[in-house]
Tab-separated table of C-alpha atoms in Angstrom:
chain	number	residue	atom	x	y	z
A	5	LYS	CA	-15.883	42.453	-1.873
A	6	ASP	CA	-13.016	39.959	-1.465
A	7	ALA	CA	-10.569	42.639	-0.334
A	8	PRO	CA	-12.664	45.470	1.272
A	9	ASN	CA	-9.893	47.029	3.311
A	10	PHE	CA	-7.483	47.154	0.361
A	11	TYR	CA	-10.215	48.604	-1.822
A	12	ASN	CA	-11.014	51.290	0.761
A	13	ASP	CA	-7.364	52.246	1.093
A	14	TYR	CA	-6.636	52.342	-2.626
A	15	SER	CA	-10.047	52.923	-4.275
A	16	LEU	CA	-8.985	56.205	-5.822
A	17	ALA	CA	-6.274	54.441	-7.802
A	18	ILE	CA	-8.286	51.287	-8.538
A	19	GLU	CA	-11.241	53.255	-9.904
A	20	ASN	CA	-9.106	55.403	-12.117
A	21	VAL	CA	-7.104	53.114	-14.376
A	22	PRO	CA	-5.438	55.200	-17.128
A	23	LYS	CA	-6.560	54.716	-20.699
A	24	ILE	CA	-5.241	51.554	-22.221
A	25	HIS	CA	-4.343	51.142	-25.915
A	26	TYR	CA	-4.867	47.680	-27.277
A	27	TYR	CA	-2.928	46.385	-30.270
A	28	PHE	CA	-3.956	43.142	-31.913
A	29	ASP	CA	-1.245	41.237	-33.687
A	30	ILE	CA	-1.747	37.556	-34.562
A	31	ASN	CA	1.902	37.377	-35.568
A	32	ALA	CA	3.190	38.543	-32.128
A	33	LYS	CA	5.293	35.943	-30.391
A	34	ILE	CA	3.547	36.505	-27.091
A	35	ASN	CA	0.835	38.576	-25.454
A	36	PHE	CA	2.234	41.308	-23.234
A	37	ALA	CA	1.531	44.498	-21.282
A	38	GLU	CA	3.864	47.488	-21.257
A	39	ILE	CA	3.678	48.623	-17.707
A	40	GLY	CA	3.587	52.388	-17.299
A	41	GLN	CA	2.860	52.853	-21.003
A	42	GLY	CA	-0.826	51.930	-21.008
A	43	LYS	CA	-0.274	49.484	-23.841
A	44	ILE	CA	-1.386	45.826	-24.284
A	45	VAL	CA	-0.464	43.725	-27.283
A	46	LEU	CA	-2.645	40.714	-27.856
A	47	LYS	CA	-2.320	37.852	-30.281
A	48	GLY	CA	-5.496	36.290	-28.799
A	49	LEU	CA	-8.374	37.678	-26.777
A	50	LEU	CA	-8.122	34.965	-24.092
A	51	SER	CA	-5.139	36.815	-22.576
A	52	GLN	CA	-6.808	40.214	-22.246
A	53	ALA	CA	-7.857	39.835	-18.587
A	54	HIS	CA	-4.425	38.456	-17.672
A	55	GLU	CA	-2.533	41.331	-19.290
A	56	TYR	CA	-4.957	43.870	-17.873
A	57	SER	CA	-4.251	42.509	-14.391
A	58	HIS	CA	-0.582	43.388	-14.820
A	59	ILE	CA	-1.545	47.010	-15.521
A	60	LEU	CA	-4.287	47.232	-12.855
A	61	ILE	CA	-1.973	46.993	-9.869
A	62	VAL	CA	0.741	49.221	-11.279
A	63	ASP	CA	-0.252	52.074	-13.643
A	64	PRO	CA	-3.094	53.643	-11.628
A	65	PHE	CA	-0.991	53.434	-8.499
A	66	TRP	CA	1.938	55.149	-10.126
A	67	GLU	CA	-0.490	57.857	-11.371
A	68	HIS	CA	-1.283	58.522	-7.696
A	69	ASN	CA	2.388	58.501	-6.589
A	70	ILE	CA	2.052	55.103	-4.870
A	71	LYS	CA	5.215	53.033	-5.260
A	72	VAL	CA	4.704	49.532	-6.658
A	73	ASP	CA	7.889	47.578	-7.121
A	74	LYS	CA	6.834	43.964	-6.573
A	75	PRO	CA	9.035	41.046	-7.660
A	76	ARG	CA	8.116	39.455	-11.013
A	77	TRP	CA	7.034	36.098	-9.552
A	78	LEU	CA	4.367	37.846	-7.471
A	79	ASP	CA	3.239	40.029	-10.361
A	80	GLU	CA	2.814	37.002	-12.657
A	81	GLY	CA	1.241	34.865	-9.999
A	82	MET	CA	-1.358	37.499	-9.129
A	83	ALA	CA	-2.163	38.110	-12.819
A	84	ASN	CA	-2.813	34.388	-13.235
A	85	TYR	CA	-4.970	34.279	-10.115
A	86	LEU	CA	-7.107	37.374	-10.991
A	87	ASP	CA	-7.593	36.087	-14.518
A	88	PHE	CA	-8.800	32.645	-13.479
A	89	ALA	CA	-10.835	33.818	-10.474
A	90	TYR	CA	-12.688	36.775	-11.938
A	91	SER	CA	-12.744	36.528	-15.743
A	92	ASP	CA	-14.642	34.269	-18.058
A	93	SER	CA	-11.554	33.519	-20.135
A	94	SER	CA	-10.962	30.580	-17.797
A	95	ARG	CA	-14.059	28.905	-19.263
A	96	LEU	CA	-12.406	28.850	-22.700
A	97	GLN	CA	-9.040	27.821	-21.252
A	98	ILE	CA	-10.631	24.880	-19.418
A	99	LYS	CA	-12.570	23.981	-22.527
A	100	ARG	CA	-9.323	23.918	-24.532
A	101	ILE	CA	-7.781	21.511	-22.004
A	102	LEU	CA	-10.918	19.384	-22.037
A	103	HIS	CA	-10.763	19.070	-25.756
A	104	SER	CA	-7.116	18.124	-25.533
A	105	ILE	CA	-7.882	15.346	-23.060
A	106	VAL	CA	-10.823	14.075	-25.063
A	107	GLU	CA	-8.752	14.049	-28.215
A	108	ILE	CA	-5.980	12.206	-26.504
A	109	LYS	CA	-8.342	9.587	-25.089
A	110	GLY	CA	-9.585	8.972	-28.612
A	111	ASN	CA	-6.025	8.350	-29.840
A	112	GLU	CA	-4.437	6.417	-26.951
A	113	GLY	CA	-2.822	4.009	-29.361
A	114	GLU	CA	-0.718	6.876	-30.730
A	115	LEU	CA	0.517	8.105	-27.378
A	116	SER	CA	4.060	7.898	-26.271
A	117	ARG	CA	4.656	6.297	-22.876
A	118	GLU	CA	5.349	9.727	-21.303
A	119	GLU	CA	2.137	11.131	-22.752
A	120	LYS	CA	0.022	8.278	-21.493
A	121	ILE	CA	1.552	8.528	-17.989
A	122	PHE	CA	0.890	12.278	-17.953
A	123	TYR	CA	-2.753	12.147	-19.043
A	124	ASP	CA	-3.517	9.194	-16.762
A	125	ASN	CA	-2.036	11.079	-13.796
A	126	LEU	CA	-3.821	14.335	-14.708
A	127	ASN	CA	-7.143	12.586	-15.103
A	128	GLY	CA	-6.609	10.790	-11.743
A	129	ILE	CA	-5.931	14.062	-9.957
A	130	LEU	CA	-8.972	15.716	-11.437
A	131	VAL	CA	-11.197	12.733	-10.419
A	132	ALA	CA	-9.735	12.672	-6.900
A	133	ASN	CA	-10.618	16.374	-6.507
A	134	ASN	CA	-14.210	15.838	-7.828
A	135	ILE	CA	-13.560	17.981	-10.848
A	136	VAL	CA	-15.522	17.147	-13.991
A	137	LEU	CA	-14.043	19.284	-16.791
A	138	SER	CA	-17.058	18.494	-18.971
A	139	ASP	CA	-19.333	20.312	-16.479
A	140	LEU	CA	-18.041	23.836	-17.054
A	141	ASP	CA	-21.175	25.501	-15.707
A	142	GLU	CA	-20.578	23.956	-12.262
A	143	ILE	CA	-16.936	24.949	-12.218
A	144	MET	CA	-17.658	28.490	-13.361
A	145	ARG	CA	-20.290	28.977	-10.668
A	146	HIS	CA	-17.692	28.636	-7.923
A	147	LYS	CA	-14.540	30.721	-7.767
A	148	ASP	CA	-12.831	28.147	-5.541
A	149	GLU	CA	-13.419	25.442	-8.127
A	150	LYS	CA	-11.887	27.593	-10.864
A	151	ILE	CA	-8.810	28.206	-8.744
A	152	LYS	CA	-8.595	24.504	-7.923
A	153	VAL	CA	-8.482	23.704	-11.600
A	154	SER	CA	-5.895	26.475	-12.184
A	155	THR	CA	-3.710	25.074	-9.418
A	156	ILE	CA	-3.869	21.532	-10.740
A	157	LEU	CA	-3.167	22.543	-14.335
A	158	GLY	CA	-0.339	24.780	-13.117
A	159	ALA	CA	1.234	21.973	-11.167
A	160	ALA	CA	0.729	19.555	-14.123
A	161	GLY	CA	2.416	22.083	-16.413
A	162	ILE	CA	5.609	22.244	-14.394
A	163	ASN	CA	7.150	19.447	-16.451
A	164	PHE	CA	4.467	18.885	-19.104
A	165	SER	CA	3.452	22.298	-20.420
A	166	LYS	CA	3.898	20.963	-23.999
A	167	TYR	CA	0.751	18.814	-23.460
A	168	LEU	CA	-1.383	21.622	-22.020
A	169	THR	CA	-0.713	24.591	-24.279
A	170	SER	CA	-0.292	25.137	-27.963
A	171	GLU	CA	2.953	27.004	-27.213
A	172	GLN	CA	5.390	25.078	-25.099
A	173	ILE	CA	6.917	26.900	-22.173
A	174	ASP	CA	10.422	25.483	-21.745
A	175	GLU	CA	10.996	24.055	-18.315
A	176	GLY	CA	12.802	26.580	-16.132
A	177	THR	CA	12.119	29.595	-18.367
A	178	VAL	CA	9.404	32.107	-19.218
A	179	PHE	CA	9.019	34.141	-22.329
A	180	GLY	CA	9.579	37.880	-22.164
A	181	LYS	CA	8.670	40.696	-24.527
A	182	ASP	CA	9.379	40.061	-28.189
A	183	GLY	CA	10.023	36.362	-27.546
A	184	GLU	CA	13.054	36.921	-25.397
A	185	VAL	CA	13.761	33.906	-23.261
A	186	ILE	CA	14.120	34.903	-19.626
A	187	TYR	CA	15.807	32.367	-17.370
A	188	GLN	CA	14.483	31.886	-13.860
A	189	LYS	CA	17.595	33.340	-12.222
A	190	GLN	CA	15.842	36.642	-12.962
A	191	TRP	CA	12.768	35.506	-10.969
A	192	PRO	CA	14.143	35.302	-7.417
A	193	MET	CA	11.758	34.390	-4.576
A	194	GLY	CA	14.472	34.901	-2.041
A	195	LYS	CA	18.154	34.264	-1.503
A	196	GLY	CA	19.070	31.142	-3.474
A	197	ASN	CA	15.503	30.240	-4.466
A	198	TYR	CA	13.985	30.373	-7.929
A	199	ILE	CA	10.683	29.276	-9.355
A	200	ASP	CA	9.373	28.617	-12.874
A	201	TYR	CA	6.163	29.866	-14.484
A	202	ASP	CA	3.846	26.939	-13.790
A	203	ALA	CA	5.178	26.237	-10.287
A	204	ASN	CA	4.670	29.939	-9.557
A	205	ARG	CA	0.988	29.824	-10.561
A	206	SER	CA	0.276	27.021	-8.072
A	207	PHE	CA	2.480	28.637	-5.394
A	208	THR	CA	0.689	32.002	-5.580
A	209	ASN	CA	-2.685	30.231	-5.490
A	210	TYR	CA	-1.487	28.491	-2.373
A	211	LEU	CA	-0.400	31.743	-0.724
A	212	ILE	CA	-3.853	33.327	-1.395
A	213	GLU	CA	-5.627	30.228	-0.049
A	214	GLU	CA	-3.424	30.247	3.057
A	215	TYR	CA	-3.287	33.994	3.846
A	216	GLY	CA	-6.116	35.513	1.834
A	217	LEU	CA	-6.327	37.690	-1.316
A	218	GLU	CA	-6.313	40.915	0.666
A	219	LYS	CA	-2.942	40.232	2.338
A	220	LEU	CA	-1.381	39.376	-1.032
A	221	LEU	CA	-2.716	42.577	-2.517
A	222	TYR	CA	-1.203	44.575	0.353
A	223	LEU	CA	2.043	42.683	-0.204
A	224	MET	CA	2.120	43.942	-3.784
A	225	VAL	CA	2.450	47.530	-2.599
A	226	GLU	CA	5.008	46.829	0.067
A	227	ASP	CA	8.583	48.062	-0.204
A	228	PHE	CA	10.472	44.847	-1.014
A	229	THR	CA	13.794	46.530	-0.465
A	230	THR	CA	13.163	46.555	3.303
A	231	LEU	CA	10.834	43.535	3.635
A	232	THR	CA	11.823	39.950	4.353
A	233	TYR	CA	9.543	37.012	3.844
A	234	GLU	CA	9.878	36.049	7.489
A	235	GLU	CA	8.721	39.448	8.624
A	236	TYR	CA	5.674	39.399	6.394
């Protein structure tokens, strides 16, 4: 219902996602989807919706001879958005962050100066945006509130991911299949411009807020070899 024209144009593909094989491996270095192979490897169930989103806008389209060759920053940003906006995994992700903040508040005397500055700033931003992380039911009732939280946590994680996740994402890099470190020079947004994982999450959320989900979905099936950002 949030992208009716896109759905009408591509419903045949969207409604016919090829069979997906799930492999659960708690020893895997990361969760990942093998695009075109119908395979998702999970070390934790929280990432299922995110990895499924990677496959949703590729595999069924390829099956129907629809070219999808979007840049990686857009692919990752959309997977983050769809996960937070439409799945319940965000409830558990927010709950994890809440527990981290509560635990930190109970041990303020053990915080480094950097940690204290970070949590004070994060708490201030949440309060300024009328977000009460302890009231998950209210957040989960409103898609816009979930995305707002995602955007704030994404922005906070640009330089401080080590305080928000159990697995630190090094600044300026993302993790690829089998733990390979992929530097951002492989994530171009345009000539001379690069973006890291957490900044990309907030940036994609901004694009959807500014231009609408449907336009971003259409962008994903555009031919990027002939398209410039100015034209779109």
